[in-house]
Amino acid sequence: MIKELQVALQIEDPLNEDSLKQYAAKALKIDVSKIDNAKIIKKSVDARQKIPKVNLTILIYDNSEKIEERKSLKFEDVSDSKPIHIIGAGPAGLFAAIRLIEKGLKPIIFERGKDVSNRKIDIANIYKNKEVDPESNYCFGEGGAGAFSDGKLYTRSNKRGDINYILSNLVDNGADENILYESHAHIGSDKLPTIIKSIREKIIEAGGEIHFESKLDDLFIEAERIIAISINKTRIPIDKLILATGHSANDVYYLLEKHKIQFEAKPLAIGVRVEHLQEYINDVRYHGNYNPQYLEPATYSLVEQVDNRAVFSFCMCPGGSIIPSLTETDQLVVNGMSNSKRNGEYANSGIVVSVNLDDIQSYIEKYGQMGMLLFRDKIEQTFREHANNNLIAPAQNIKDFVYKKKSTKLYDNSYIPGVISLDFNELLPEFITNALREGLKLFNAKFNGFIEEGIIIGAETRTSSPIRINRDNDTFQHVQINNLYPCGEGAGYAGGITSSAIDGVNCANKISLKETIS
Ligand SMILES: Cc1cc2nc3c(=O)[nH]c(=O)nc-3n(C[C@H](O)[C@H](O)[C@H](O)COP(=O)(O)OP(=O)(O)OC[C@H]3O[C@@H](n4cnc5c(N)ncnc54)[C@H](O)[C@@H]3O)c2cc1C
């Protein structure tokens, strides 16, 4: 007999296998000897009441059943198999490669940035040189945009694919097993690089290829097919191309435009990053009962509607820091990251406002499909110019933003390059600031002190892609160039590490199907 069971526990209750069997036996009113094995398949903390509780879903097996072991992937050698070219070694590109290998095809990845170890050096240099390297930074390089992040793995895109396949793969490559059952699983910046390196080693061991500092800079198209790509100005013939270049590679969108490859502008969300002391967030979320021995630093997820416009928190990083995540030297963009323990002093989160195409009509009329990208550019450049053209970021205490006055003394914060006091009401378009101010007031009504205690730093603009590269819903082939597979976040079909990885797997599945048929 295999049975699934829900139990609610105190946070201090032990979670070893013997205890799980005891909880199950008690709930089922049977003798504990009847239960051979028990394992957690879902774990969440319910902090709505004054005393937080742990909710578990447990799978139990009696003596007649064997516990089902998680199977690690085994790869056949694909070094002599048909090559499929991939641009970008982010979650989408890497997971497309893994699935192609499973399907007996040979992935060849070209990545503009460096391998994850050398990338770390360039990231350290951002703080030393006070500037980003446009080819190797928080967005570009092995592992893609999420390589130095909080590594949150939860996604709403359950229907799009097999999340467990992605999580199980991450565990095979060194992630903690708890990501398989934690409802809000995360990995952390300190652990992600080792996992990414292990994925690369497996791809190469199986006969796949990954080339770093190898940038796609042109395409050769004949009769609605890409017949070759140019990597660092060298022409390489290809049969099928997965384009998984993320949402920050503006030059790739210009390349598509140059070749009249169809894509469209898509809605985005833009705003600021807020930061509070983690202690304050713990206090509010756990009603003053935070116990670090048993509870993770608290998170939050906030959403409100202001005049039919969504204002919401995005990519919350408990115990984390705010980082400069720009990719070009005329931009200023921030994002957040945390280490696995999430034990830093501050908690940050994007607070963003949905921006629809009709909000930026003048951009769409003037620039068409590039309209949202250029609107995003304009905001990033405005922030850069106002902060004296370096990485020092505009900042404002939230209460001053809400009451429209410049802060005289900014709160301490985690953003290492430093901040300058500016009024965000003058930096962002009015339709964004109006919604942000009202949204923050509504958050404050539910989250006491949210306005009083926090600071905003900006701009937060890279919440998803400003563009969708149109593909067929069934085949995932581009609607016009039939050997092009737009993939992952930059193509407009995913948002976040897990959903981008899922999209990579799905693209590889479609290619494998096509190869089998033809
Ligand atoms: C600081 C930060 C923190 C984040 N935190 C989280 C989080 O906690 N959880 C979460 O789910 N998501 C997070 N995200 C978002 C997440 O990282 C992305 O959604 C995800 O990485 C998208 O995957 P992707 O493979 O589609 O694209 P990307 O990860 O952007 O990868 C694209 C790759 O393509 C390469 N590339 C671009 N142009 C070219 C070219 N011309 N030639 C060759 N290579 C090229 C880039 O260098 C890059 O490595 C974070 C993002 C950032 C920046």
Coordinates of C-alpha atoms and ligand atoms in Angstrom, one line a residue:
M1 CA 0.0 0.0 0.0
I2 CA 1.2 3.5 -0.8
K3 CA -0.7 6.3 0.8
E4 CA -0.4 10.1 0.7
L5 CA -1.1 11.9 3.9
Q6 CA -1.3 15.5 5.1
V7 CA -0.1 16.4 8.6
A8 CA 0.3 19.8 10.4
L9 CA 3.2 20.0 12.9
Q10 CA 4.8 22.4 15.3
I11 CA 7.9 24.0 13.8
E12 CA 10.0 22.2 16.5
D13 CA 8.8 18.7 15.6
P14 CA 11.5 16.5 14.2
L15 CA 11.4 15.5 10.5
N16 CA 13.5 12.3 10.4
E17 CA 12.1 9.1 9.0
D18 CA 11.2 7.6 12.3
S19 CA 9.2 10.6 13.3
L20 CA 7.5 10.7 9.9
K21 CA 6.4 7.1 10.5
Q22 CA 5.1 8.0 14.0
Y23 CA 3.0 10.9 12.6
A24 CA 1.6 8.8 9.9
A25 CA 0.8 5.9 12.2
K26 CA -1.0 8.3 14.6
A27 CA -3.0 9.9 11.8
L28 CA -4.0 6.5 10.4
K29 CA -4.5 4.9 13.8
I30 CA -2.4 2.0 12.9
D31 CA 0.7 0.4 14.5
V32 CA 3.9 2.1 13.4
S33 CA 5.4 -1.4 12.6
K34 CA 3.0 -1.5 9.6
I35 CA 4.8 1.4 7.9
D36 CA 8.0 0.5 6.3
N37 CA 9.0 3.8 4.7
A38 CA 7.9 7.4 4.8
K39 CA 9.1 10.4 2.9
I40 CA 8.2 14.0 2.6
I41 CA 6.9 15.1 -0.8
K42 CA 5.7 18.6 0.0
K43 CA 6.7 20.9 2.9
S44 CA 5.4 24.4 3.6
V45 CA 5.3 26.8 6.5
D46 CA 2.0 28.4 7.3
A47 CA 2.7 31.7 9.1
R48 CA -0.8 33.1 8.9
Q49 CA -1.6 32.4 12.6
K50 CA 0.4 33.8 15.5
I51 CA 2.2 30.4 16.0
P52 CA 3.6 29.2 12.7
K53 CA 2.9 25.6 11.6
V54 CA 4.6 23.2 9.3
N55 CA 2.4 21.5 6.7
L56 CA 3.7 18.2 5.3
T57 CA 2.5 15.9 2.6
I58 CA 4.0 12.5 3.4
L59 CA 4.1 9.4 1.2
I60 CA 4.0 6.2 3.2
Y61 CA 4.7 2.6 2.1
D62 CA 3.8 -0.5 4.0
N63 CA 6.0 -3.7 4.1
S64 CA 4.6 -4.9 0.7
E65 CA 5.9 -1.9 -1.3
K66 CA 9.4 -0.7 -2.1
I67 CA 10.1 3.0 -1.8
E68 CA 10.6 4.4 -5.2
E69 CA 14.1 5.7 -5.7
R70 CA 14.7 8.9 -7.7
K71 CA 16.4 7.9 -10.9
S72 CA 19.4 10.0 -12.1
L73 CA 19.7 10.6 -15.8
K74 CA 22.1 8.4 -17.7
F75 CA 23.5 9.8 -21.0
E76 CA 24.6 7.9 -24.1
D77 CA 27.5 9.3 -26.1
V78 CA 26.3 11.7 -28.7
S79 CA 29.6 12.9 -30.0
D80 CA 28.9 11.5 -33.5
S81 CA 25.2 12.3 -33.5
K82 CA 23.5 15.0 -35.5
P83 CA 24.4 18.5 -34.1
I84 CA 21.8 21.0 -33.0
H85 CA 23.1 24.5 -32.3
I86 CA 22.0 26.5 -29.3
I87 CA 22.8 30.2 -28.6
G88 CA 22.9 30.9 -24.9
A89 CA 24.0 28.9 -21.8
G90 CA 21.3 30.1 -19.4
P91 CA 18.7 27.7 -17.9
A92 CA 16.9 27.4 -21.3
G93 CA 20.0 26.6 -23.3
L94 CA 21.5 24.2 -20.8
F95 CA 18.3 22.2 -20.2
A96 CA 17.7 22.1 -24.0
A97 CA 21.1 20.6 -24.3
I98 CA 20.5 18.0 -21.6
R99 CA 17.2 16.9 -23.2
L100 CA 18.8 16.8 -26.7
I101 CA 21.5 14.4 -25.4
E102 CA 18.8 12.2 -23.9
K103 CA 17.1 12.1 -27.3
G104 CA 20.4 11.1 -29.0
L105 CA 21.2 14.5 -30.5
K106 CA 24.5 16.5 -30.1
P107 CA 24.1 20.0 -28.6
I108 CA 26.6 22.6 -29.5
I109 CA 26.2 25.7 -27.3
F110 CA 27.7 29.1 -28.1
E111 CA 27.7 31.5 -25.1
R112 CA 28.9 35.1 -25.3
G113 CA 30.0 35.2 -21.7
K114 CA 32.6 33.3 -19.8
D115 CA 32.5 30.0 -17.9
V116 CA 31.0 30.5 -14.4
S117 CA 34.3 30.5 -12.6
N118 CA 35.8 33.3 -14.8
R119 CA 32.5 35.1 -14.7
K120 CA 32.8 35.4 -10.9
I121 CA 36.0 37.4 -11.4
D122 CA 34.3 39.8 -13.8
I123 CA 31.5 40.2 -11.3
A124 CA 34.0 41.0 -8.6
N125 CA 35.5 43.5 -11.0
I126 CA 32.2 45.4 -11.3
Y127 CA 32.7 46.6 -7.8
K128 CA 36.4 47.2 -8.3
N129 CA 36.2 49.1 -11.6
K130 CA 32.8 50.6 -11.0
E131 CA 31.7 49.4 -14.4
V132 CA 30.3 46.3 -16.1
D133 CA 31.9 44.2 -18.8
P134 CA 29.2 44.2 -21.5
E135 CA 30.0 40.5 -22.3
S136 CA 30.4 39.1 -18.8
N137 CA 28.2 40.3 -16.0
Y138 CA 25.2 39.4 -13.8
C139 CA 23.2 38.5 -16.9
F140 CA 25.7 37.2 -19.4
G141 CA 27.9 34.1 -19.0
E142 CA 27.5 30.4 -18.2
G143 CA 24.3 29.8 -16.2
G144 CA 22.7 32.9 -17.7
A145 CA 20.8 35.6 -15.7
G146 CA 20.0 33.3 -12.7
A147 CA 23.6 32.1 -12.0
F148 CA 24.2 34.7 -9.3
S149 CA 20.7 35.1 -7.8
D150 CA 18.6 33.9 -4.9
G151 CA 18.0 30.8 -7.1
K152 CA 14.3 30.6 -6.4
L153 CA 12.9 27.6 -8.2
Y154 CA 9.1 27.9 -7.7
T155 CA 7.1 28.6 -10.8
R156 CA 3.5 29.0 -11.8
S157 CA 4.1 27.3 -15.1
N158 CA 3.2 23.8 -13.8
K159 CA 1.1 23.1 -16.9
R160 CA 4.0 23.8 -19.3
G161 CA 6.1 20.9 -18.3
D162 CA 7.7 18.6 -15.9
I163 CA 9.1 20.7 -13.0
N164 CA 10.3 17.5 -11.2
Y165 CA 12.5 16.7 -14.2
I166 CA 14.3 20.1 -13.7
L167 CA 14.6 19.8 -10.0
S168 CA 15.8 16.2 -10.1
N169 CA 18.5 17.2 -12.6
L170 CA 19.6 20.0 -10.3
V171 CA 19.8 17.5 -7.4
D172 CA 21.9 15.2 -9.7
N173 CA 24.3 18.1 -10.1
G174 CA 24.7 18.9 -6.4
A175 CA 21.5 20.8 -5.3
D176 CA 20.1 19.9 -1.9
E177 CA 17.4 17.2 -2.0
N178 CA 15.0 19.5 -0.1
I179 CA 14.3 21.4 -3.4
L180 CA 12.3 18.4 -4.4
Y181 CA 9.7 19.0 -1.7
E182 CA 10.0 22.6 -0.3
S183 CA 7.1 24.6 -1.5
H184 CA 9.4 27.7 -1.9
A185 CA 12.6 26.0 -2.9
H186 CA 15.7 28.1 -3.6
I187 CA 19.4 27.4 -4.1
G188 CA 21.4 30.6 -3.5
S189 CA 24.3 32.4 -5.2
D190 CA 27.0 30.5 -3.2
K191 CA 25.8 27.1 -4.5
L192 CA 24.6 27.8 -8.0
P193 CA 28.0 28.0 -9.8
T194 CA 29.1 24.5 -8.7
I195 CA 25.8 23.1 -9.9
I196 CA 26.1 24.9 -13.3
K197 CA 29.7 23.7 -13.7
S198 CA 28.6 20.1 -13.0
I199 CA 25.8 20.4 -15.7
R200 CA 28.4 21.6 -18.2
E201 CA 30.8 18.8 -17.4
K202 CA 28.0 16.2 -18.0
I203 CA 27.1 17.8 -21.3
I204 CA 30.7 17.7 -22.5
E205 CA 31.2 14.2 -21.1
A206 CA 28.3 13.0 -23.2
G207 CA 29.9 14.5 -26.3
G208 CA 28.1 17.8 -26.4
E209 CA 30.0 21.1 -26.8
I210 CA 30.0 24.4 -25.0
H211 CA 32.0 27.3 -26.4
F212 CA 32.4 30.4 -24.2
E213 CA 33.2 34.0 -25.3
S214 CA 31.4 33.0 -28.5
K215 CA 28.9 35.6 -29.5
L216 CA 26.3 35.2 -32.2
D217 CA 26.8 38.3 -34.3
D218 CA 25.0 37.5 -37.6
L219 CA 22.7 35.2 -39.4
F220 CA 22.7 33.9 -43.0
I221 CA 19.2 33.3 -44.3
E222 CA 18.1 31.7 -47.5
A223 CA 14.6 30.6 -48.5
E224 CA 13.1 31.2 -45.0
R225 CA 15.9 29.1 -43.4
I226 CA 18.9 30.1 -41.4
I227 CA 21.7 28.3 -43.3
A228 CA 24.5 29.5 -41.2
I229 CA 25.3 31.6 -38.1
S230 CA 28.2 33.9 -37.5
I231 CA 30.0 33.4 -34.2
N232 CA 32.7 36.0 -33.5
K233 CA 32.6 36.8 -37.2
T234 CA 33.2 33.2 -38.2
R235 CA 30.5 31.5 -40.4
I236 CA 29.2 28.2 -39.1
P237 CA 26.6 26.2 -41.2
I238 CA 23.7 24.9 -39.1
D239 CA 20.6 22.8 -39.5
K240 CA 18.4 23.8 -36.6
L241 CA 19.0 26.7 -34.1
I242 CA 17.7 27.1 -30.6
L243 CA 17.8 30.9 -29.8
A244 CA 17.9 31.1 -25.9
T245 CA 19.6 34.5 -25.4
G246 CA 17.6 35.9 -22.5
H247 CA 15.9 39.2 -22.1
S248 CA 19.0 41.4 -21.9
A249 CA 20.6 40.8 -25.2
N250 CA 19.4 43.9 -27.0
D251 CA 21.8 43.3 -29.9
V252 CA 20.1 40.0 -30.7
Y253 CA 16.7 41.8 -31.1
Y254 CA 18.5 44.3 -33.5
L255 CA 19.9 41.3 -35.4
L256 CA 16.4 39.8 -35.8
E257 CA 15.1 43.2 -36.9
K258 CA 17.9 43.6 -39.5
H259 CA 17.0 40.3 -41.0
K260 CA 13.2 41.1 -40.9
I261 CA 12.6 38.0 -38.7
Q262 CA 9.1 38.4 -37.2
F263 CA 8.7 39.4 -33.5
E264 CA 6.4 41.6 -31.5
A265 CA 6.5 44.0 -28.6
K266 CA 5.0 42.5 -25.4
P267 CA 3.8 43.9 -22.0
L268 CA 6.4 44.3 -19.3
A269 CA 6.5 45.3 -15.6
I270 CA 8.7 48.2 -14.4
G271 CA 9.4 49.8 -11.1
V272 CA 11.9 49.8 -8.3
R273 CA 13.6 47.5 -5.8
V274 CA 12.6 48.0 -2.2
E275 CA 14.7 47.0 0.8
H276 CA 14.0 46.6 4.5
L277 CA 15.8 45.0 7.4
Q278 CA 15.2 41.3 7.3
E279 CA 14.5 41.5 11.0
Y280 CA 11.5 43.7 10.4
I281 CA 10.2 41.4 7.7
N282 CA 10.6 38.4 10.0
D283 CA 8.8 40.3 12.8
V284 CA 5.8 41.1 10.7
R285 CA 5.5 37.8 8.8
Y286 CA 6.0 35.6 11.9
H287 CA 4.0 37.9 14.2
G288 CA 7.0 38.4 16.5
N289 CA 7.6 34.7 16.7
Y290 CA 10.6 34.2 14.4
N291 CA 12.8 31.4 15.6
P292 CA 15.9 31.0 13.4
Q293 CA 16.5 27.5 14.6
Y294 CA 13.4 26.2 12.9
L295 CA 12.2 28.9 10.5
E296 CA 13.7 30.3 7.3
P297 CA 14.1 34.1 7.1
A298 CA 10.6 35.3 6.1
T299 CA 9.5 36.1 2.5
Y300 CA 6.5 38.0 1.2
S301 CA 4.5 38.2 -2.0
L302 CA 2.3 41.2 -2.4
V303 CA -0.1 42.1 -5.2
E304 CA -2.7 44.9 -5.5
Q305 CA -4.8 46.4 -8.4
V306 CA -4.6 50.2 -8.8
D307 CA -7.0 51.5 -11.4
N308 CA -6.9 48.2 -13.3
R309 CA -3.2 48.1 -13.2
A310 CA -1.3 45.4 -11.3
V311 CA 1.3 46.5 -8.7
F312 CA 3.2 43.5 -7.3
S313 CA 6.3 42.3 -5.6
F314 CA 8.8 40.4 -7.8
C315 CA 11.7 38.2 -7.1
M316 CA 11.9 38.7 -3.3
C317 CA 15.4 37.9 -1.9
P318 CA 15.3 37.4 1.9
G319 CA 18.7 38.0 3.6
G320 CA 20.0 39.2 0.3
S321 CA 21.5 42.2 -1.4
I322 CA 20.7 44.6 -4.3
I323 CA 23.1 44.3 -7.2
P324 CA 23.8 46.2 -10.4
S325 CA 22.5 44.0 -13.2
L326 CA 23.0 46.2 -16.2
T327 CA 24.5 44.8 -19.4
E328 CA 25.6 48.0 -21.2
T329 CA 27.5 50.9 -20.0
D330 CA 24.8 53.5 -20.6
Q331 CA 22.2 51.7 -18.4
L332 CA 21.4 51.5 -14.7
V333 CA 19.4 48.4 -13.7
V334 CA 19.2 46.7 -10.3
N335 CA 18.1 43.2 -9.2
G336 CA 18.5 41.1 -6.1
M337 CA 20.3 38.0 -4.9
S338 CA 20.8 35.9 -1.8
N339 CA 23.1 33.2 -0.5
S340 CA 21.7 29.7 0.3
K341 CA 21.3 30.6 4.0
R342 CA 19.6 33.9 3.2
N343 CA 21.3 35.2 6.3
G344 CA 22.1 38.8 5.3
E345 CA 20.9 41.8 7.1
Y346 CA 18.5 43.0 4.5
A347 CA 15.5 41.8 2.5
N348 CA 14.9 43.1 -1.0
S349 CA 12.2 42.7 -3.6
G350 CA 11.2 44.3 -6.9
I351 CA 8.0 46.3 -6.6
V352 CA 6.8 46.7 -10.2
V353 CA 3.8 48.0 -12.2
S354 CA 2.4 46.3 -15.3
V355 CA 3.1 48.3 -18.4
N356 CA 0.8 47.5 -21.4
L357 CA 1.4 48.4 -25.0
D358 CA -1.3 51.0 -24.9
D359 CA 0.6 52.8 -22.1
I360 CA 3.5 53.5 -24.4
Q361 CA 1.5 54.2 -27.6
S362 CA 3.9 56.8 -28.8
Y363 CA 6.8 54.3 -28.6
I364 CA 4.8 51.7 -30.4
E365 CA 3.8 54.1 -33.1
K366 CA 7.4 55.3 -33.6
Y367 CA 9.3 52.1 -33.1
G368 CA 6.8 49.3 -33.7
Q369 CA 8.0 45.9 -32.4
M370 CA 11.0 47.6 -30.8
G371 CA 8.7 50.0 -28.8
M372 CA 8.8 48.2 -25.4
L373 CA 12.5 47.5 -25.6
L374 CA 13.2 51.2 -26.3
F375 CA 10.9 52.3 -23.6
R376 CA 12.8 50.0 -21.2
D377 CA 16.1 51.4 -22.5
K378 CA 14.9 55.0 -22.0
I379 CA 14.2 54.3 -18.3
E380 CA 17.5 52.6 -17.7
Q381 CA 19.4 55.4 -19.4
T382 CA 17.5 58.1 -17.5
F383 CA 18.5 56.5 -14.2
R384 CA 22.1 56.2 -15.4
E385 CA 22.2 59.9 -16.4
H386 CA 20.7 61.1 -13.2
A387 CA 23.1 59.1 -11.1
N388 CA 26.1 60.9 -12.7
N389 CA 26.8 58.2 -15.3
N390 CA 28.2 55.6 -13.0
L391 CA 26.9 52.6 -11.0
I392 CA 25.8 54.8 -8.1
A393 CA 22.0 54.3 -8.1
P394 CA 19.1 56.7 -7.4
A395 CA 17.4 55.9 -4.1
Q396 CA 14.7 57.3 -1.9
N397 CA 13.1 56.3 1.4
I398 CA 9.7 54.8 0.6
K399 CA 7.8 57.3 2.7
D400 CA 9.4 60.2 0.9
F401 CA 8.5 58.7 -2.5
V402 CA 4.9 58.2 -1.4
Y403 CA 4.7 61.8 -0.1
K404 CA 6.7 63.2 -3.1
K405 CA 9.7 64.6 -1.4
K406 CA 13.4 64.0 -1.8
S407 CA 15.0 62.1 1.1
T408 CA 17.4 64.2 3.2
K409 CA 19.0 61.1 4.8
L410 CA 18.7 57.8 3.0
Y411 CA 18.4 54.5 5.0
D412 CA 21.4 52.2 5.1
N413 CA 21.2 49.6 2.4
S414 CA 23.0 46.7 0.7
Y415 CA 23.8 48.2 -2.7
I416 CA 27.6 48.3 -2.7
P417 CA 28.3 50.9 -5.5
G418 CA 26.4 53.5 -3.4
V419 CA 23.2 55.5 -3.7
I420 CA 22.3 59.1 -4.5
S421 CA 19.1 60.7 -3.1
L422 CA 16.7 61.5 -6.0
D423 CA 12.9 61.8 -6.3
F424 CA 11.6 58.8 -8.2
N425 CA 8.5 60.7 -9.0
E426 CA 10.7 62.7 -11.4
L427 CA 12.6 59.7 -12.8
L428 CA 9.8 57.3 -13.8
P429 CA 6.8 58.0 -16.0
E430 CA 3.8 59.4 -14.1
F431 CA 1.5 56.4 -14.9
I432 CA 4.1 54.2 -13.2
T433 CA 4.8 56.4 -10.1
N434 CA 1.0 57.0 -9.6
A435 CA 0.4 53.2 -9.5
L436 CA 3.5 52.6 -7.4
R437 CA 2.6 55.1 -4.7
E438 CA -1.0 53.8 -4.4
G439 CA 0.2 50.2 -4.5
L440 CA 2.7 50.9 -1.7
K441 CA 0.0 52.5 0.5
L442 CA -2.2 49.4 0.0
F443 CA 0.8 47.1 0.8
N444 CA 1.3 49.1 4.0
A445 CA -2.2 48.6 5.1
K446 CA -1.6 44.9 5.2
F447 CA 2.1 44.9 6.0
N448 CA 2.4 47.4 8.8
G449 CA 5.5 49.6 8.5
F450 CA 6.3 48.7 4.8
I451 CA 6.4 52.4 3.8
E452 CA 8.0 53.7 7.0
E453 CA 10.8 51.2 7.2
G454 CA 12.0 50.8 3.6
I455 CA 14.1 52.4 0.9
I456 CA 13.7 52.1 -2.9
I457 CA 16.6 51.8 -5.3
G458 CA 16.2 51.8 -9.1
A459 CA 15.5 51.0 -11.8
E460 CA 13.9 47.5 -11.8
T461 CA 13.2 46.9 -15.5
R462 CA 14.3 43.3 -16.4
T463 CA 11.2 41.5 -15.1
S464 CA 10.6 39.7 -18.3
S465 CA 11.2 40.1 -22.0
P466 CA 10.0 43.3 -23.8
I467 CA 9.7 41.2 -26.9
R468 CA 8.0 37.9 -28.1
I469 CA 9.7 36.1 -31.0
N470 CA 6.7 34.5 -32.6
R471 CA 6.7 30.7 -32.8
D472 CA 4.1 28.1 -33.7
N473 CA 2.3 26.8 -30.6
D474 CA 2.5 23.2 -31.7
T475 CA 5.9 22.9 -33.3
F476 CA 7.8 25.7 -31.5
Q477 CA 9.3 26.6 -34.9
H478 CA 9.5 30.3 -35.6
V479 CA 6.4 31.3 -37.6
Q480 CA 8.5 32.4 -40.6
I481 CA 12.0 30.8 -40.3
N482 CA 11.2 27.2 -39.8
N483 CA 14.6 25.9 -38.5
L484 CA 14.6 28.6 -35.8
Y485 CA 13.4 27.7 -32.3
P486 CA 12.9 30.9 -30.1
C487 CA 13.4 29.6 -26.6
G488 CA 13.2 30.7 -22.9
E489 CA 12.7 34.1 -21.4
G490 CA 14.2 36.3 -24.1
A491 CA 11.8 34.8 -26.7
G492 CA 8.9 35.7 -24.4
Y493 CA 7.9 32.2 -23.4
A494 CA 9.2 31.9 -19.9
G495 CA 10.0 33.9 -16.8
G496 CA 12.4 32.7 -14.2
I497 CA 14.9 29.9 -13.9
T498 CA 12.6 26.9 -13.7
S499 CA 10.1 28.0 -16.4
S500 CA 13.0 28.9 -18.8
A501 CA 14.6 25.5 -18.2
I502 CA 11.2 23.8 -18.9
D503 CA 11.0 25.8 -22.1
G504 CA 14.4 24.6 -23.1
V505 CA 13.3 21.0 -22.5
N506 CA 10.1 21.6 -24.5
C507 CA 12.1 23.0 -27.5
A508 CA 14.4 20.1 -27.5
N509 CA 11.5 17.7 -27.4
K510 CA 10.0 19.4 -30.5
I511 CA 13.3 19.2 -32.3
S512 CA 13.7 15.6 -31.5
L513 CA 10.1 14.9 -32.7
K514 CA 10.9 16.7 -36.0
E515 CA 14.1 14.7 -36.4
T516 CA 12.3 11.4 -35.9
I517 CA 9.6 12.3 -38.5
S518 CA 12.0 13.6 -41.2
Ligands
LIG1 C1 20.2 39.0 -10.5 C2 19.1 38.1 -11.0 C3 18.4 37.4 -10.1 C4 17.4 36.5 -10.5 N1 16.8 35.7 -9.5 C5 16.0 34.7 -9.9 C6 15.5 33.8 -9.0 O1 15.8 33.8 -7.8 N2 14.6 32.9 -9.5 C7 14.2 32.8 -10.8 O2 13.4 32.0 -11.1 N3 14.6 33.7 -11.7 C8 15.5 34.7 -11.3 N4 16.0 35.5 -12.2 C9 15.6 35.5 -13.6 C10 16.2 34.3 -14.3 O3 17.6 34.3 -14.1 C11 15.8 34.2 -15.8 O4 14.4 34.2 -15.9 C12 16.4 33.0 -16.5 O5 17.8 33.0 -16.3 C13 16.1 33.1 -18.0 O6 16.7 32.0 -18.6 P1 17.1 31.9 -20.1 O7 18.0 30.8 -20.3 O8 15.9 32.1 -20.9 O9 18.0 33.3 -20.4 P2 19.3 33.8 -19.6 O10 19.4 33.2 -18.3 O11 19.2 35.2 -19.7 O12 20.5 33.2 -20.5 C14 20.7 33.7 -21.8 C15 22.2 33.5 -22.1 O13 22.4 33.8 -23.5 C16 23.6 34.5 -23.6 N5 23.6 35.3 -24.8 C17 22.9 36.5 -25.0 N6 23.2 36.9 -26.3 C18 24.1 36.1 -26.8 C19 24.7 36.1 -28.1 N7 24.5 37.1 -29.0 N8 25.6 35.1 -28.4 C20 25.8 34.1 -27.5 N9 25.2 34.1 -26.2 C21 24.4 35.0 -25.9 C22 23.8 35.3 -22.3 O14 25.1 35.6 -22.1 C23 23.1 34.3 -21.3 O15 24.1 33.5 -20.7 C24 17.1 36.4 -11.8 C25 17.7 37.2 -12.8 C26 18.7 38.1 -12.4 C27 19.4 38.9 -13.4

